[in-house]
Each structure stands twice: as structure tokens, then as C-alpha cells.
Short mmCIF file of C-alpha atoms in Angstrom, two decimals:
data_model
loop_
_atom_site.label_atom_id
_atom_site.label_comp_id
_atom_site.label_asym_id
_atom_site.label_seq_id
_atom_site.Cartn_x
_atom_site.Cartn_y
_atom_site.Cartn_z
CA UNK M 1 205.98 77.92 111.27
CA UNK M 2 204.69 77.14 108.08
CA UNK M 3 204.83 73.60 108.66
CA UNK M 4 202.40 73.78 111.95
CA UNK M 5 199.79 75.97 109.83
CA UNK M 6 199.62 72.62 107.14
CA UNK M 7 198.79 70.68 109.96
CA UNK M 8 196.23 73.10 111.60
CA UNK M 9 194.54 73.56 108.24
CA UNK M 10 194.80 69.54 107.93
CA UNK M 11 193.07 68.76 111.00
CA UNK M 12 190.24 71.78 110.45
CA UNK M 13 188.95 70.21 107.60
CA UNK M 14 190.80 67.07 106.29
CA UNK M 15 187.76 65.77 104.05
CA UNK M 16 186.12 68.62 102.94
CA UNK M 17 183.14 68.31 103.95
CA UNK M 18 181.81 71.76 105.76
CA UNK M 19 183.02 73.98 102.61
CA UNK M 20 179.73 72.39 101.15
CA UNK M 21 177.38 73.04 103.74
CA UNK M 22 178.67 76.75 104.35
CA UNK M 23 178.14 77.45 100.66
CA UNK M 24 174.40 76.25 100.86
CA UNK M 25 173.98 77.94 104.21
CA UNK M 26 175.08 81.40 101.89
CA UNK M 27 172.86 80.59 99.03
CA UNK M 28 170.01 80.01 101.25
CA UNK M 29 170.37 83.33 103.19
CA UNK M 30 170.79 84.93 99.57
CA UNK M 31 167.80 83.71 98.60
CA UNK M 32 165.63 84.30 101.49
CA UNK M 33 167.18 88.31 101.26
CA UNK M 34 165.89 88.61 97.85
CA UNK M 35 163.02 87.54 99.14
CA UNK M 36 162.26 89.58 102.05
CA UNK M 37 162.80 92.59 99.83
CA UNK M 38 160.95 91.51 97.07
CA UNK M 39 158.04 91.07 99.92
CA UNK M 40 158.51 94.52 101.03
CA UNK M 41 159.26 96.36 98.07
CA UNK M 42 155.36 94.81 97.23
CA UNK M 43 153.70 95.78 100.21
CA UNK M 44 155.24 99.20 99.89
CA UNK M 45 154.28 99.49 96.01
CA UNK M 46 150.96 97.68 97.09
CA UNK M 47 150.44 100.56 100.04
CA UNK M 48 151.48 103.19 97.78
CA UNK M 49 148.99 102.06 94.75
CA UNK M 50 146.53 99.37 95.00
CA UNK M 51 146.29 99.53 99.38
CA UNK M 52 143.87 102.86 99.42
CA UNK M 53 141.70 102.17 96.67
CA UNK M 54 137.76 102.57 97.65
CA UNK M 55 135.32 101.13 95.97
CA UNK M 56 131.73 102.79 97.49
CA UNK M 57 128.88 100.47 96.43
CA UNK M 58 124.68 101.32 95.76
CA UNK M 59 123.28 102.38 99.01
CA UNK M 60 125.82 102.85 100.74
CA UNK M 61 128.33 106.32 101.63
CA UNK M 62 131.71 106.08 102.86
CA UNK M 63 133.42 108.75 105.80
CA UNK M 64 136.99 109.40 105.30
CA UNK M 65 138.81 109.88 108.34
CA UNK M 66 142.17 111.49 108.34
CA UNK M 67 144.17 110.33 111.66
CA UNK M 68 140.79 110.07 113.30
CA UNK M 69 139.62 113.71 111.74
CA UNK M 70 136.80 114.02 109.63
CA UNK M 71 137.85 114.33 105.91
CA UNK M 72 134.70 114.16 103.20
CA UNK M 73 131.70 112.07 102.32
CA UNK M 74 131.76 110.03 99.30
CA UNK M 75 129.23 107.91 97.72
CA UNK M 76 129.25 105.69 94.68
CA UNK M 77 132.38 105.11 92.57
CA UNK M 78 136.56 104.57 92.71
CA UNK M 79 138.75 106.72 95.02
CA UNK M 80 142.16 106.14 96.26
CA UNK M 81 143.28 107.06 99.63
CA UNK M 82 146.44 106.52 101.52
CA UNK M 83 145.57 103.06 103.32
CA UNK M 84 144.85 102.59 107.42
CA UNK M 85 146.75 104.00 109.73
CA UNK M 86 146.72 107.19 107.87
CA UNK M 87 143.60 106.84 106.39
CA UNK M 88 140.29 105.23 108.35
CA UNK M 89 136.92 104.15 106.63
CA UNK M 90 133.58 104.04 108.21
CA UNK M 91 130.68 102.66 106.11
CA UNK M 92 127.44 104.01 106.49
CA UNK M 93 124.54 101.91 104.86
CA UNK M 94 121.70 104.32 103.64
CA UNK M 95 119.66 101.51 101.94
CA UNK M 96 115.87 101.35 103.73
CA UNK M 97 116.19 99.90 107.65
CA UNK M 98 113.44 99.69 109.94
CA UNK M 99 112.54 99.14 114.00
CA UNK M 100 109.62 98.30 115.70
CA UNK M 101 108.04 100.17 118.97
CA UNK M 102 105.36 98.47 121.22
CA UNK M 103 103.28 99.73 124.28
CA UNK M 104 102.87 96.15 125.65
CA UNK M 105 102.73 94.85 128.79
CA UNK M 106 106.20 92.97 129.73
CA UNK M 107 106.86 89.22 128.41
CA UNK M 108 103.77 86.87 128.12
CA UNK M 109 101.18 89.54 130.31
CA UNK M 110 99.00 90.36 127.38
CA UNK M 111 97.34 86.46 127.78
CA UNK M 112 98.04 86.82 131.48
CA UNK M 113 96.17 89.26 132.25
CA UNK M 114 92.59 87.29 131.08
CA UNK M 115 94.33 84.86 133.90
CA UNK M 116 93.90 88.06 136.69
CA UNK M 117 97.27 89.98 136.41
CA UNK M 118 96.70 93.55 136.86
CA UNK M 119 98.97 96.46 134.53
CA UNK M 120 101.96 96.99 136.77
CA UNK M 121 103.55 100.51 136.19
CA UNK M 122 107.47 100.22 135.31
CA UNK M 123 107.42 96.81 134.54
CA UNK M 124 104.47 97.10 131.67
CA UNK M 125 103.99 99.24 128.83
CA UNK M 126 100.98 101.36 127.96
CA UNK M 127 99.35 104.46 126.79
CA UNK M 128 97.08 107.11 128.31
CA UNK M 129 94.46 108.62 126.08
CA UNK M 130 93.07 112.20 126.28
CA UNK M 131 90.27 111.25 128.08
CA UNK M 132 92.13 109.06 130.78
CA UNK M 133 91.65 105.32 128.79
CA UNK M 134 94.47 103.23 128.73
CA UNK M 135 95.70 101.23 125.46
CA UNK M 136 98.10 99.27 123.99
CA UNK M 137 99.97 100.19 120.42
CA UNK M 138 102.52 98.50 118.51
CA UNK M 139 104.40 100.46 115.46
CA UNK M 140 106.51 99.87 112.42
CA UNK M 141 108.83 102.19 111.11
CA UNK M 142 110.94 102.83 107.80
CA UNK M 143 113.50 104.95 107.30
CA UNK M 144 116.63 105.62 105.26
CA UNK M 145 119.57 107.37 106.13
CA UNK M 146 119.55 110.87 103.99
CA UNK M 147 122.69 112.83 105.57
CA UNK M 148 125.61 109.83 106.60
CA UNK M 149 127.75 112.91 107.69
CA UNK M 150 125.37 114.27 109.85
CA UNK M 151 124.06 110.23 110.76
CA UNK M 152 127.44 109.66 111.81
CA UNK M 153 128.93 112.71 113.71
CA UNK M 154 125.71 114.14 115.37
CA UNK M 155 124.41 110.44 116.85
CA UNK M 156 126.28 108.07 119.11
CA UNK M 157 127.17 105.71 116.53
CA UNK M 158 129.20 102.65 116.88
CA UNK M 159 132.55 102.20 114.59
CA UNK M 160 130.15 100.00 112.51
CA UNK M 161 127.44 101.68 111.39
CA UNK M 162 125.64 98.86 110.00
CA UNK M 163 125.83 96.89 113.78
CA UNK M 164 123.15 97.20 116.54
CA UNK M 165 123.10 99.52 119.34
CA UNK M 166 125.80 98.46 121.95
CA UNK M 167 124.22 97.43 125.96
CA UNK M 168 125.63 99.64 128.42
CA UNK M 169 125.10 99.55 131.86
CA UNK M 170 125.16 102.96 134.35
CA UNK M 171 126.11 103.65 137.68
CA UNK M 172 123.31 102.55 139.17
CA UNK M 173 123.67 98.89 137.23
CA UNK M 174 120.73 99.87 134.95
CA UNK M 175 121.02 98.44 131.49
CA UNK M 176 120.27 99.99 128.72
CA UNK M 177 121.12 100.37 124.68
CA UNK M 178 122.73 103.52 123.28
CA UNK M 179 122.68 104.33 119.68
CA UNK M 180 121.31 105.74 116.82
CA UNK M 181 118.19 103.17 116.94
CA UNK M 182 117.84 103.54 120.57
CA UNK M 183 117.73 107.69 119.71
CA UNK M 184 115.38 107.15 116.76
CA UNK M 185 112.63 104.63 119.29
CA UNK M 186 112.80 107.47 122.00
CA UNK M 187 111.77 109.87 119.26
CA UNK M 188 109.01 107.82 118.33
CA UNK M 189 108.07 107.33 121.81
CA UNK M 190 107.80 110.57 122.38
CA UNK M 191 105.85 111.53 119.56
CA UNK M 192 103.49 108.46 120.14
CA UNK M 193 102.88 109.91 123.35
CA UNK M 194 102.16 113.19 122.97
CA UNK M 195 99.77 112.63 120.61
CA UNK M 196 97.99 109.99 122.29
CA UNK M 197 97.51 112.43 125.84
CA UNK M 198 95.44 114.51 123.27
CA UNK M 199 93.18 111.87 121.32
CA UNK M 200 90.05 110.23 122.41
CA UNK M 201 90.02 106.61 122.30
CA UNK M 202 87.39 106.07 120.41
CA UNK M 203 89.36 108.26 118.00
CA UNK M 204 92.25 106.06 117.98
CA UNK M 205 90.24 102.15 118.03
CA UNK M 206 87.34 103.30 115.43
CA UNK M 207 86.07 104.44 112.94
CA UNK M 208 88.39 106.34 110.16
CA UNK M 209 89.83 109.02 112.87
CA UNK M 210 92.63 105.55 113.52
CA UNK M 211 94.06 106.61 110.25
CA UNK M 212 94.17 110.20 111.57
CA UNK M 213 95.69 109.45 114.59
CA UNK M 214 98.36 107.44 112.73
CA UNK M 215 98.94 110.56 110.71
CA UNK M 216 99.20 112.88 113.31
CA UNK M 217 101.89 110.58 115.28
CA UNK M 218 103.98 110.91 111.81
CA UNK M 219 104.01 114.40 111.47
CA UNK M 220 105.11 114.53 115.03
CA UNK M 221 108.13 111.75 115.12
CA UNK M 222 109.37 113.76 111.39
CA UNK M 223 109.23 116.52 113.26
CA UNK M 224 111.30 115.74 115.64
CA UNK M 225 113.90 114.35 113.38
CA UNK M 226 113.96 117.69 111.52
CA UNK M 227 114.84 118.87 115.29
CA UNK M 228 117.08 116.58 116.41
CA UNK M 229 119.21 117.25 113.13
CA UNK M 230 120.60 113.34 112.96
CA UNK M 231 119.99 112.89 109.14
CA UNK M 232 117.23 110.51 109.14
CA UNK M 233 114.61 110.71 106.77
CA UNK M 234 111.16 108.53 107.64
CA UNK M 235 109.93 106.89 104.99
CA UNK M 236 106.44 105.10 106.29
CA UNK M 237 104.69 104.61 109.64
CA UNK M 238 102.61 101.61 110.39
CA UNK M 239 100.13 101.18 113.55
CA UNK M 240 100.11 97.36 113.73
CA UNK M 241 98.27 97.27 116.63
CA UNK M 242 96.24 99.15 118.68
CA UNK M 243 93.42 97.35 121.31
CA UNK M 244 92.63 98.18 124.67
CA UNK M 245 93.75 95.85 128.19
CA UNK M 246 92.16 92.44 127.80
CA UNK M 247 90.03 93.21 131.38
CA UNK M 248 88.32 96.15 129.85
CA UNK M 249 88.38 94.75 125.85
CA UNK M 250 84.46 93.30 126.67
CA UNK M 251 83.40 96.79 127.55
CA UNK M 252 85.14 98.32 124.49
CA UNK M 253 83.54 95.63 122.62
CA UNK M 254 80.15 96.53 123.70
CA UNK M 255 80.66 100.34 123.07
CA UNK M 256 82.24 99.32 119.46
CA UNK M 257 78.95 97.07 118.60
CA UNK M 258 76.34 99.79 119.59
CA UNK M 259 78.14 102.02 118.10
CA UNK M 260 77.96 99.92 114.66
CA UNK M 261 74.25 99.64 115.77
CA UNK M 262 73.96 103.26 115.47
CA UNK M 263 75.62 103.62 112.28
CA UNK M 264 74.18 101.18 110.71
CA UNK M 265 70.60 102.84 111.69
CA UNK M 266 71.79 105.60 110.39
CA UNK M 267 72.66 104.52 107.39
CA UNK M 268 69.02 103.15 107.08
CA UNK M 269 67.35 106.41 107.91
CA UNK M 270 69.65 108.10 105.20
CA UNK M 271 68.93 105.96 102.77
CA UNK M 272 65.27 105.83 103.59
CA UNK M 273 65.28 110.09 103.55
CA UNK M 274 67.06 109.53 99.82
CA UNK M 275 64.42 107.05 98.56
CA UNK M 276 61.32 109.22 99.74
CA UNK M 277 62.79 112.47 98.52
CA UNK M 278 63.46 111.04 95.26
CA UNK M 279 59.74 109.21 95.48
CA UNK M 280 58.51 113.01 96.23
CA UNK M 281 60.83 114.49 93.67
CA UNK M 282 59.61 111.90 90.68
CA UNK M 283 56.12 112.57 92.15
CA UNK M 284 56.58 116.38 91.88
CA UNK M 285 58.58 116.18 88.24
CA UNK M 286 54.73 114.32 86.81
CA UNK M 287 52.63 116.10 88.69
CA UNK M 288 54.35 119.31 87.01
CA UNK M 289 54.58 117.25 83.78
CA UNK M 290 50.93 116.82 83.80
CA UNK M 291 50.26 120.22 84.46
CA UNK M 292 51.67 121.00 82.00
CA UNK M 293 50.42 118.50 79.34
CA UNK M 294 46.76 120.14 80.67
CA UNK M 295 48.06 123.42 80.41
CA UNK M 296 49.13 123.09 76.78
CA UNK M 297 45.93 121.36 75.68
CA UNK M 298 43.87 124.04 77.28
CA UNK M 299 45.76 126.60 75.52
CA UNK M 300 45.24 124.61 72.63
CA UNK M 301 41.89 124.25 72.62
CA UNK M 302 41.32 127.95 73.44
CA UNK M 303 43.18 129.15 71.03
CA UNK M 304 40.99 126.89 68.17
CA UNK M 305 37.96 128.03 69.54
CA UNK M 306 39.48 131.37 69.57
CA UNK M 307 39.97 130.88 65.83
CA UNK M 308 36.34 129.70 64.94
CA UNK M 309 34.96 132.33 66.88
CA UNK M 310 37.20 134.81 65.03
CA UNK M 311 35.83 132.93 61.55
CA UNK M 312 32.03 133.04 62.76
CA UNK M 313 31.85 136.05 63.53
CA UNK M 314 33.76 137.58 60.26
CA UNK M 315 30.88 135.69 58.40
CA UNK M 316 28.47 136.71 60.69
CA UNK M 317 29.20 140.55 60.16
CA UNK M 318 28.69 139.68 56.29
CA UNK M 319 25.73 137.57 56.46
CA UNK M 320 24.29 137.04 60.17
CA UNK M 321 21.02 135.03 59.25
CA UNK M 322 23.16 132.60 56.98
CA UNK M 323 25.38 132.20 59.69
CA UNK M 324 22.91 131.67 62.51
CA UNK M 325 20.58 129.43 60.21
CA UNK M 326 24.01 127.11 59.75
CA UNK M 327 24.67 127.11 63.44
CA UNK M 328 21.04 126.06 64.44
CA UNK M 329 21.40 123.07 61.56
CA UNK M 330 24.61 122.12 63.59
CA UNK M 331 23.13 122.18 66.91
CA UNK M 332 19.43 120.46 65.46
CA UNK M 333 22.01 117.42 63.87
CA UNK M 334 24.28 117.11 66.69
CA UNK M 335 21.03 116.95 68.81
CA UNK M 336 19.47 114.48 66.84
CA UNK M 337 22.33 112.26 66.45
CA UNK M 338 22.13 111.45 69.93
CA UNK M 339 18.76 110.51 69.82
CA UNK M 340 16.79 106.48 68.94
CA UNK M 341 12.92 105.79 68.84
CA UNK M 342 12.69 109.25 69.29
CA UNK M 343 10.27 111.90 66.39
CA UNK M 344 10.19 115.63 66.30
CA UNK M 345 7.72 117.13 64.45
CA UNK M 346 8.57 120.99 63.23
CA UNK M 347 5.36 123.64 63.95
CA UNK M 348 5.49 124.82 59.56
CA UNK M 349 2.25 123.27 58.94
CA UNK M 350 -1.52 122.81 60.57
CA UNK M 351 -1.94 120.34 63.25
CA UNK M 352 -4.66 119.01 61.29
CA UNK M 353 -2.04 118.15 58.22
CA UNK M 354 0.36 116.41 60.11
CA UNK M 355 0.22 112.70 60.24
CA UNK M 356 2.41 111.03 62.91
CA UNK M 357 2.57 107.12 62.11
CA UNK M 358 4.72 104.63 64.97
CA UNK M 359 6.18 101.48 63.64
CA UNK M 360 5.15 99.03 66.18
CA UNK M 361 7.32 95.74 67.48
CA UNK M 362 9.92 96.55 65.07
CA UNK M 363 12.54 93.76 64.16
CA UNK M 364 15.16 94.56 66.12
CA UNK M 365 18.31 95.07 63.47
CA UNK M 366 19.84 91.26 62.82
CA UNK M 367 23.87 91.07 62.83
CA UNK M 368 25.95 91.18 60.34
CA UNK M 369 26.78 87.63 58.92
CA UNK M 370 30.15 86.92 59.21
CA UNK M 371 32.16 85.57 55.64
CA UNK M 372 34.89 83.48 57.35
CA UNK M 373 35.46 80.87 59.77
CA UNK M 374 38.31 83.47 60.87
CA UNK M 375 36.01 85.95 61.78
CA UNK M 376 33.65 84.06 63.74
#
């Protein structure tokens, strides 16, 4: 027996050679053991530690979900949370986003229609004004996500915030987009609407009532955010455009350029009314100056005479023929002053005494000789 188990062993392996290889098959599988739980002892440590950490950047809030439940809101900073499946992340952006809303007609119509193309209800886009003018608008709005809790959970948000609205398409194979943007243009719409049905057209082309109407539309569209409860705060409103069809825009023109006319005559007249009144008032302020100039002087000179008077007639209660003598002397010079070539002969003597003797052709008086080349 012993002897037949030699020779099986013998012919098994009579060289050697697969002890070798079966020893490096054992290392190898060893080795690649070690490995594979080395591998998963790290993805288990890395799960347990480094896996759920959160870093929530500026501008931006982060939803914790739970197994698909809603957990908290958390904005900036470091959490840790235990990683996907458990644990699912949805990003909400609240930095500054915006959208634009037109009333235009569809495609390329807006330079078609100078070609003859006529506004076709459904497939163009326009606006009805209080008093039954149509128009075309175009708007620009900011806004910035305020509440991500309610942004998220109250709006039909897709799984990525951040992403545009996604197409759907209904029963009836009409297309559409659903989403928070889609939700936030139909606000707009509607408050672009309303308050257009109620304002004039000149009101919302002209003049400073377009920065009214733009006002107006605002306060509507926050106001219907405040309703709809979606945690969007607006931050500005623009009207980028606002203009009537191109087949009436020569009429509008016409009404906008007399109306310039008008102002601009009425600016005249105003100004003219404000350079006579102040011509009248100036006129008024020296006529009541000069009145005033005369009535001082008058005053003035009544009160001096006043005074002599006063003086005269205190010296005339002490001594009235003094008084009256040096009053006639007064008069007699002031009299005689005035007169030239002229002789008055007093009644104290005889006729027959008085001699009354006329220089005749006298030399009239020569002028003065002048002393310097200067003066003459």
C-alpha cells in the first residue's frame, strides 16, 4: 500500500513545479483581501466622518431632507449629516435672478406688420388699455429668493433649484413650462394686466404718468407675491418697452407731437405771465419807492418850514415891525436878484429930487482871459 501512494505522489507532481504557483495564487488572494477591507473599512470610516459634511456657500441655502422628509434650512457655514441615501440635499440659490415678460406679437410680426399683417388673437401678444387702445410692453424683473423653505415646498420646483422650468405637455398635446419662473411670469402677467385695463394710454406712452404706471404694476405683481406666499422677494421692475402697433404708431405720433406743441406753448405763456408779473411787480416796488422818496421830502420840507414859521413868529410876538421890516428886505433882495437892466426908484423923496440917469450902449461884460493853454 505504501508503495502505490510513492508512486501516486510521484506522478502528481514529480518536478515541483505547481507548489510554486499555488503559493503565489494564496499570496495574491491575501493581498487582494487586505485590500478589499482596507477599501471598505474607508468608505465606511469615510461615510461615517468625512461623507456628510456640508459646506453651504454665500448666496446660497441648503434643504435637508431626511428619507425624502423635510428636515431644516441652513445657510452659510460647516454641518455634518449622515450622507445620501439617508440624508438628501437640495440647493437653493438666493443670489439676485431675473426673467423677462413681453406683450409682443409672435416671432418676427412686429416688422411684419408695416408689411400688412394684421394682430392675430392667440397667436400675438398685446395689451388693452382703459380706454380700449391696444399696446405692446416688454418688462424686466429682479428678484431674490428671501424664504428657500417656503421657495422650495410651496412652488413646483424641480430637484435642481438652480435649473430652468421643465416643458410639459397636457392631455390635449399643449406644451407648456411649469415652475417657479413660469409661476412668477403669470404673476407678472397678471398684474401687468390689470393695471393696464385701468390706465389711459396716453398715461402709459407720455409724459411722467409712464413712471406711474410702472409703479403701479409693481405694487401689484409684490402684491401678489405676498399672496401667493412662494418666498420671493422683487427687487426692481423695468418697463423696457412700451409703443403702440406699428399701423397705428403714425397716429400716436401725431397725437404725441401736438401734444409737445401744446406744452411747449404752454410753457411760453407761463413764462411770459412770470416775466410781466415780475415787470409789473419791479414797476410797482419804484413806483412805491418813489412815493415814498416824495413822501419823505414833503414831510421834510414841511416840517422845516414848520420850524421857521415856529421861529418867525416867536420873534414876531417880541418885535413884529423888526420882523416884518426883515422879511420885506428878503422878499425886495430875492426880487431884485432876479432882475438885469432893470431900476426901481423908492417914493422917500420929491419927484422933483430924483434924478434917473440910463447908461446907454453899454460894453457888454468881456470874458474872462484864460491863464493856460489847458484851460482854453
Amino acid at each position: 500500500m505504501a508503495n502505490h501512494e510513492e508512486v501516486k505522489n510521484t506522478e502528481f507532481d514529480h518536478s515541483g513545479q505547481y507548489d510554486s504557483g499555488l503559493k503565489s495564487l494564496v499570496r495574491s488572494l491575501r493581498v487582494a483581501f487586505l485590500c478589499l477591507v482596507v477599501i471598505i473599512v474607508g468608505m465606511v470610516a469615510y461615510f461615517l466622518t468625512f461623507g456628510g459634511y456640508l459646506e453651504v456657500k454665500p448666496q446660497q441655502s441648503v434643504l435637508v431632507l431626511r428619507f425624502g422628509k423635510f428636515l431644516q434650512t441652513y445657510d452659510r457655514g460647516w454641518y455634518w449629516f449622515p450622507p445620501y441615501p439617508v440624508t438628501s440635499l437640495v440647493e437653493v440659490p438666493t443670489s439676485p435672478r431675473t426673467f423677462k415678460l413681453a406683450f409682443m406679437p409672435a416671432g418676427d410680426a412686429l416688422s411684419q406688420q408695416g408689411g400688412g399683417q394684421p394682430l392675430e388673437p392667440g397667436r400675438d401678444s398685446y395689451l388693452l388699455t382703459g380706454d380700449a387702445n391696444i399696446i405692446h410692453t416688454s418688462w424686466s424683473a429682479s428678484y431674490r429668493i428671501s424664504d428657500p423653505t417656503a421657495y422650495y415646498l410651496t412652488l413646483a420646483t424641480p430637484p435642481d433649484p438652480g435649473a430652468e422650468d421643465t416643458l410639459e405637455q397636457s392631455v390635449e398635446g399643449i406644451s407648456g413650462r411649469t415652475g417657479p419662473q413660469s409661476l412668477l411670469k403669470n404673476l407678472l402677467a397678471q398684474a401687468v394686466i390689470q393695471v393696464t385695463s385701468r390706465t389711459r394710454v396716453d398715461d402709459i406712452l407720455y409724459g411722467q404718468n409712464k413712471t406711474r404706471y410702472t409703479g403701479e404694476v409693481e405694487q401689484a405683481f409684490v402684491k401678489l407675491l405676498g399672496e401667493a406666499n412662494c418666498g420671493v422677494e422683487l427687487n426692481t421692475l423695468t418697463l423696457d418697452y412700451a409703443a403702440p402697433p406699428l399701423k397705428t404708431k403714425a397716429a400716436f405720433d401725431e397725437v404725441s407731437a401736438a401734444g409737445n406743441t401744446q406744452s411747449s406753448l404752454i410753457s411760453q405763456a407761463k413764462e411770459y405771465q412770470v416775466r410781466t408779473e415780475n415787470e409789473m411787480l419791479a414797476q410797482a416796488a419804484d413806483i412805491l419807492a418813489q412815493a415814498e422818496t416824495y413822501r419823505k421830502q414833503v414831510v421834510s420840507v414841511v416840517k422845516a418850514e414848520s420850524i421857521y414859521f415856529t421861529s418867525i413868529n416867536e420873534q414876531y410876538a417880541k418885535s413884529p415891525r423888526t420882523v416884518l421890516t426883515a422879511l420885506y428886505n428878503n422878499v425886495l433882495a430875492e426880487v431884485m436878484s432876479a432882475q438885469d437892466g432893470k431900476y426901481i426908484m423908492g417914493t422917500s423923496t420929491p419927484a422933483a429930487q430924483k434924478q434917473v440917469r440910463i447908461k446907454l450902449n453899454p460894453e457888454p461884460p468881456r470874458p474872462a482871459v484864460k491863464s493856460t493853454a489847458e484851460d482854453k
